Every structure is written in C-alpha cells, then in structure tokens.
Amino acid sequence: IRPVPFRSWFVIEVKSDKQALYNISVYDLVGNRVAKRMVNIASGTNTIWFDHEVENLASGYYFVEVTGPAFTQRNKILKQ
C-alpha cells in the first residue's frame, strides 16, 4: 500500500496466480467498514486505486483488508 501516510488516495498492489474476485475493505479502528470495493483481479500483478472512497475520511489510522479465494491480508494505514 502506498503512499504512507496517504492524504486523499492510496494504491494497493495485488498479485494473483489466477483470475478471481477480491474484496477490498477499509475499516476504522473501531471496526466499522468505511469503504468497500469488489475487484476482478487478473492473473499477475494488479494495481488498484482507492480515491473517492477514502478522500473524505478523517485523519487517523485505518485497516485495509484484502480477501481473495485463498487468503485474507490486513494492513494498517495512516491518513493525514
């Protein structure tokens, strides 16, 4: 995920062995989902931009969760 910290947008790179649907969600520290996107990921490296979904969020820490067919990954990010 870059840039860190982010202001009005961030980018996630997702690598996949095969085409699949992935859910990407952003949660605040209390656990409320504040943004969500379902993405059809192609085989290889994919770049997903989050902009209008997160530009109006308050400054602070958030968790980004990427869920694919065989895994879930969660990262902590900071919005300025």
PDB file of C-alpha atoms in Angstrom:
ATOM      1  CA  ILE A   1       0.000   0.000   0.000  1.00  0.00           C
ATOM      2  CA  ARG A   2       1.373   3.395  -0.895  1.00  0.00           C
ATOM      3  CA  PRO A   3       1.782   6.232  -0.165  1.00  0.00           C
ATOM      4  CA  VAL A   4       2.052   6.014   3.611  1.00  0.00           C
ATOM      5  CA  PRO A   5       0.745   8.159   5.093  1.00  0.00           C
ATOM      6  CA  PHE A   6      -1.904   8.944   2.485  1.00  0.00           C
ATOM      7  CA  ARG A   7      -3.983  12.097   2.029  1.00  0.00           C
ATOM      8  CA  SER A   8      -6.785  11.600  -0.489  1.00  0.00           C
ATOM      9  CA  TRP A   9      -5.848   8.344  -2.258  1.00  0.00           C
ATOM     10  CA  PHE A  10      -3.780   5.181  -1.944  1.00  0.00           C
ATOM     11  CA  VAL A  11      -2.755   2.299  -4.175  1.00  0.00           C
ATOM     12  CA  ILE A  12      -2.807  -1.429  -3.413  1.00  0.00           C
ATOM     13  CA  GLU A  13      -0.856  -3.963  -5.458  1.00  0.00           C
ATOM     14  CA  VAL A  14      -2.349  -7.454  -5.510  1.00  0.00           C
ATOM     15  CA  LYS A  15      -0.588 -10.463  -7.014  1.00  0.00           C
ATOM     16  CA  SER A  16      -2.670 -13.440  -8.054  1.00  0.00           C
ATOM     17  CA  ASP A  17      -1.955 -16.797  -9.688  1.00  0.00           C
ATOM     18  CA  LYS A  18      -5.325 -16.768 -11.431  1.00  0.00           C
ATOM     19  CA  GLN A  19      -8.250 -14.506 -12.213  1.00  0.00           C
ATOM     20  CA  ALA A  20     -10.605 -14.122  -9.247  1.00  0.00           C
ATOM     21  CA  LEU A  21     -12.895 -11.727  -7.414  1.00  0.00           C
ATOM     22  CA  TYR A  22     -11.310  -9.959  -4.439  1.00  0.00           C
ATOM     23  CA  ASN A  23     -12.999  -7.872  -1.764  1.00  0.00           C
ATOM     24  CA  ILE A  24     -11.051  -4.856  -0.545  1.00  0.00           C
ATOM     25  CA  SER A  25     -12.429  -3.153   2.555  1.00  0.00           C
ATOM     26  CA  VAL A  26     -11.261  -0.243   4.695  1.00  0.00           C
ATOM     27  CA  TYR A  27     -12.124  -0.259   8.418  1.00  0.00           C
ATOM     28  CA  ASP A  28     -11.729   2.360  11.103  1.00  0.00           C
ATOM     29  CA  LEU A  29     -10.098   1.420  14.420  1.00  0.00           C
ATOM     30  CA  VAL A  30     -13.484   0.589  15.972  1.00  0.00           C
ATOM     31  CA  GLY A  31     -14.127  -1.983  13.241  1.00  0.00           C
ATOM     32  CA  ASN A  32     -16.674  -0.072  11.159  1.00  0.00           C
ATOM     33  CA  ARG A  33     -16.305  -0.642   7.419  1.00  0.00           C
ATOM     34  CA  VAL A  34     -15.893   2.814   5.856  1.00  0.00           C
ATOM     35  CA  ALA A  35     -15.144   1.777   2.245  1.00  0.00           C
ATOM     36  CA  LYS A  36     -15.525  -1.363   0.159  1.00  0.00           C
ATOM     37  CA  ARG A  37     -14.788  -2.422  -3.363  1.00  0.00           C
ATOM     38  CA  MET A  38     -15.127  -5.756  -5.168  1.00  0.00           C
ATOM     39  CA  VAL A  39     -12.426  -6.120  -7.805  1.00  0.00           C
ATOM     40  CA  ASN A  40     -11.969  -8.662 -10.573  1.00  0.00           C
ATOM     41  CA  ILE A  41      -8.242  -9.424 -10.345  1.00  0.00           C
ATOM     42  CA  ALA A  42      -6.392 -10.771 -13.369  1.00  0.00           C
ATOM     43  CA  SER A  43      -3.531 -13.238 -13.181  1.00  0.00           C
ATOM     44  CA  GLY A  44      -0.273 -11.445 -12.305  1.00  0.00           C
ATOM     45  CA  THR A  45       0.242  -8.117 -10.536  1.00  0.00           C
ATOM     46  CA  ASN A  46      -2.733  -5.752 -10.337  1.00  0.00           C
ATOM     47  CA  THR A  47      -2.787  -2.126  -9.170  1.00  0.00           C
ATOM     48  CA  ILE A  48      -5.974  -0.876  -7.515  1.00  0.00           C
ATOM     49  CA  TRP A  49      -6.506   2.823  -6.780  1.00  0.00           C
ATOM     50  CA  PHE A  50      -8.680   3.980  -3.883  1.00  0.00           C
ATOM     51  CA  ASP A  51      -9.521   7.665  -4.176  1.00  0.00           C
ATOM     52  CA  HIS A  52     -13.116   8.908  -3.917  1.00  0.00           C
ATOM     53  CA  GLU A  53     -13.872   6.134  -1.397  1.00  0.00           C
ATOM     54  CA  VAL A  54     -11.312   7.467   1.113  1.00  0.00           C
ATOM     55  CA  GLU A  55     -10.748  11.150   0.339  1.00  0.00           C
ATOM     56  CA  ASN A  56     -13.329  12.361   2.903  1.00  0.00           C
ATOM     57  CA  LEU A  57     -12.207  10.118   5.776  1.00  0.00           C
ATOM     58  CA  ALA A  58     -10.952  11.814   8.942  1.00  0.00           C
ATOM     59  CA  SER A  59      -7.233  11.748   9.700  1.00  0.00           C
ATOM     60  CA  GLY A  60      -6.134   8.685  11.645  1.00  0.00           C
ATOM     61  CA  TYR A  61      -5.353   5.004  11.387  1.00  0.00           C
ATOM     62  CA  TYR A  62      -7.358   2.540   9.301  1.00  0.00           C
ATOM     63  CA  PHE A  63      -7.100  -1.126   8.366  1.00  0.00           C
ATOM     64  CA  VAL A  64      -7.206  -2.278   4.744  1.00  0.00           C
ATOM     65  CA  GLU A  65      -8.355  -5.869   4.304  1.00  0.00           C
ATOM     66  CA  VAL A  66      -7.852  -7.743   1.032  1.00  0.00           C
ATOM     67  CA  THR A  67      -9.786 -11.016   0.792  1.00  0.00           C
ATOM     68  CA  GLY A  68      -9.263 -13.425  -2.083  1.00  0.00           C
ATOM     69  CA  PRO A  69     -10.299 -17.008  -2.732  1.00  0.00           C
ATOM     70  CA  ALA A  70      -7.498 -18.496  -0.641  1.00  0.00           C
ATOM     71  CA  PHE A  71      -6.323 -15.764   1.753  1.00  0.00           C
ATOM     72  CA  THR A  72      -7.048 -12.620   3.727  1.00  0.00           C
ATOM     73  CA  GLN A  73      -4.456  -9.938   4.376  1.00  0.00           C
ATOM     74  CA  ARG A  74      -4.881  -6.930   6.651  1.00  0.00           C
ATOM     75  CA  ASN A  75      -2.629  -3.842   6.742  1.00  0.00           C
ATOM     76  CA  LYS A  76      -2.701  -0.767   8.948  1.00  0.00           C
ATOM     77  CA  ILE A  77      -2.518   2.603   7.159  1.00  0.00           C
ATOM     78  CA  LEU A  78      -2.406   6.231   8.251  1.00  0.00           C
ATOM     79  CA  LYS A  79      -4.418   9.059   6.706  1.00  0.00           C
ATOM     80  CA  GLN A  80      -3.091  12.585   7.174  1.00  0.00           C
TER      81      GLN A  80
END
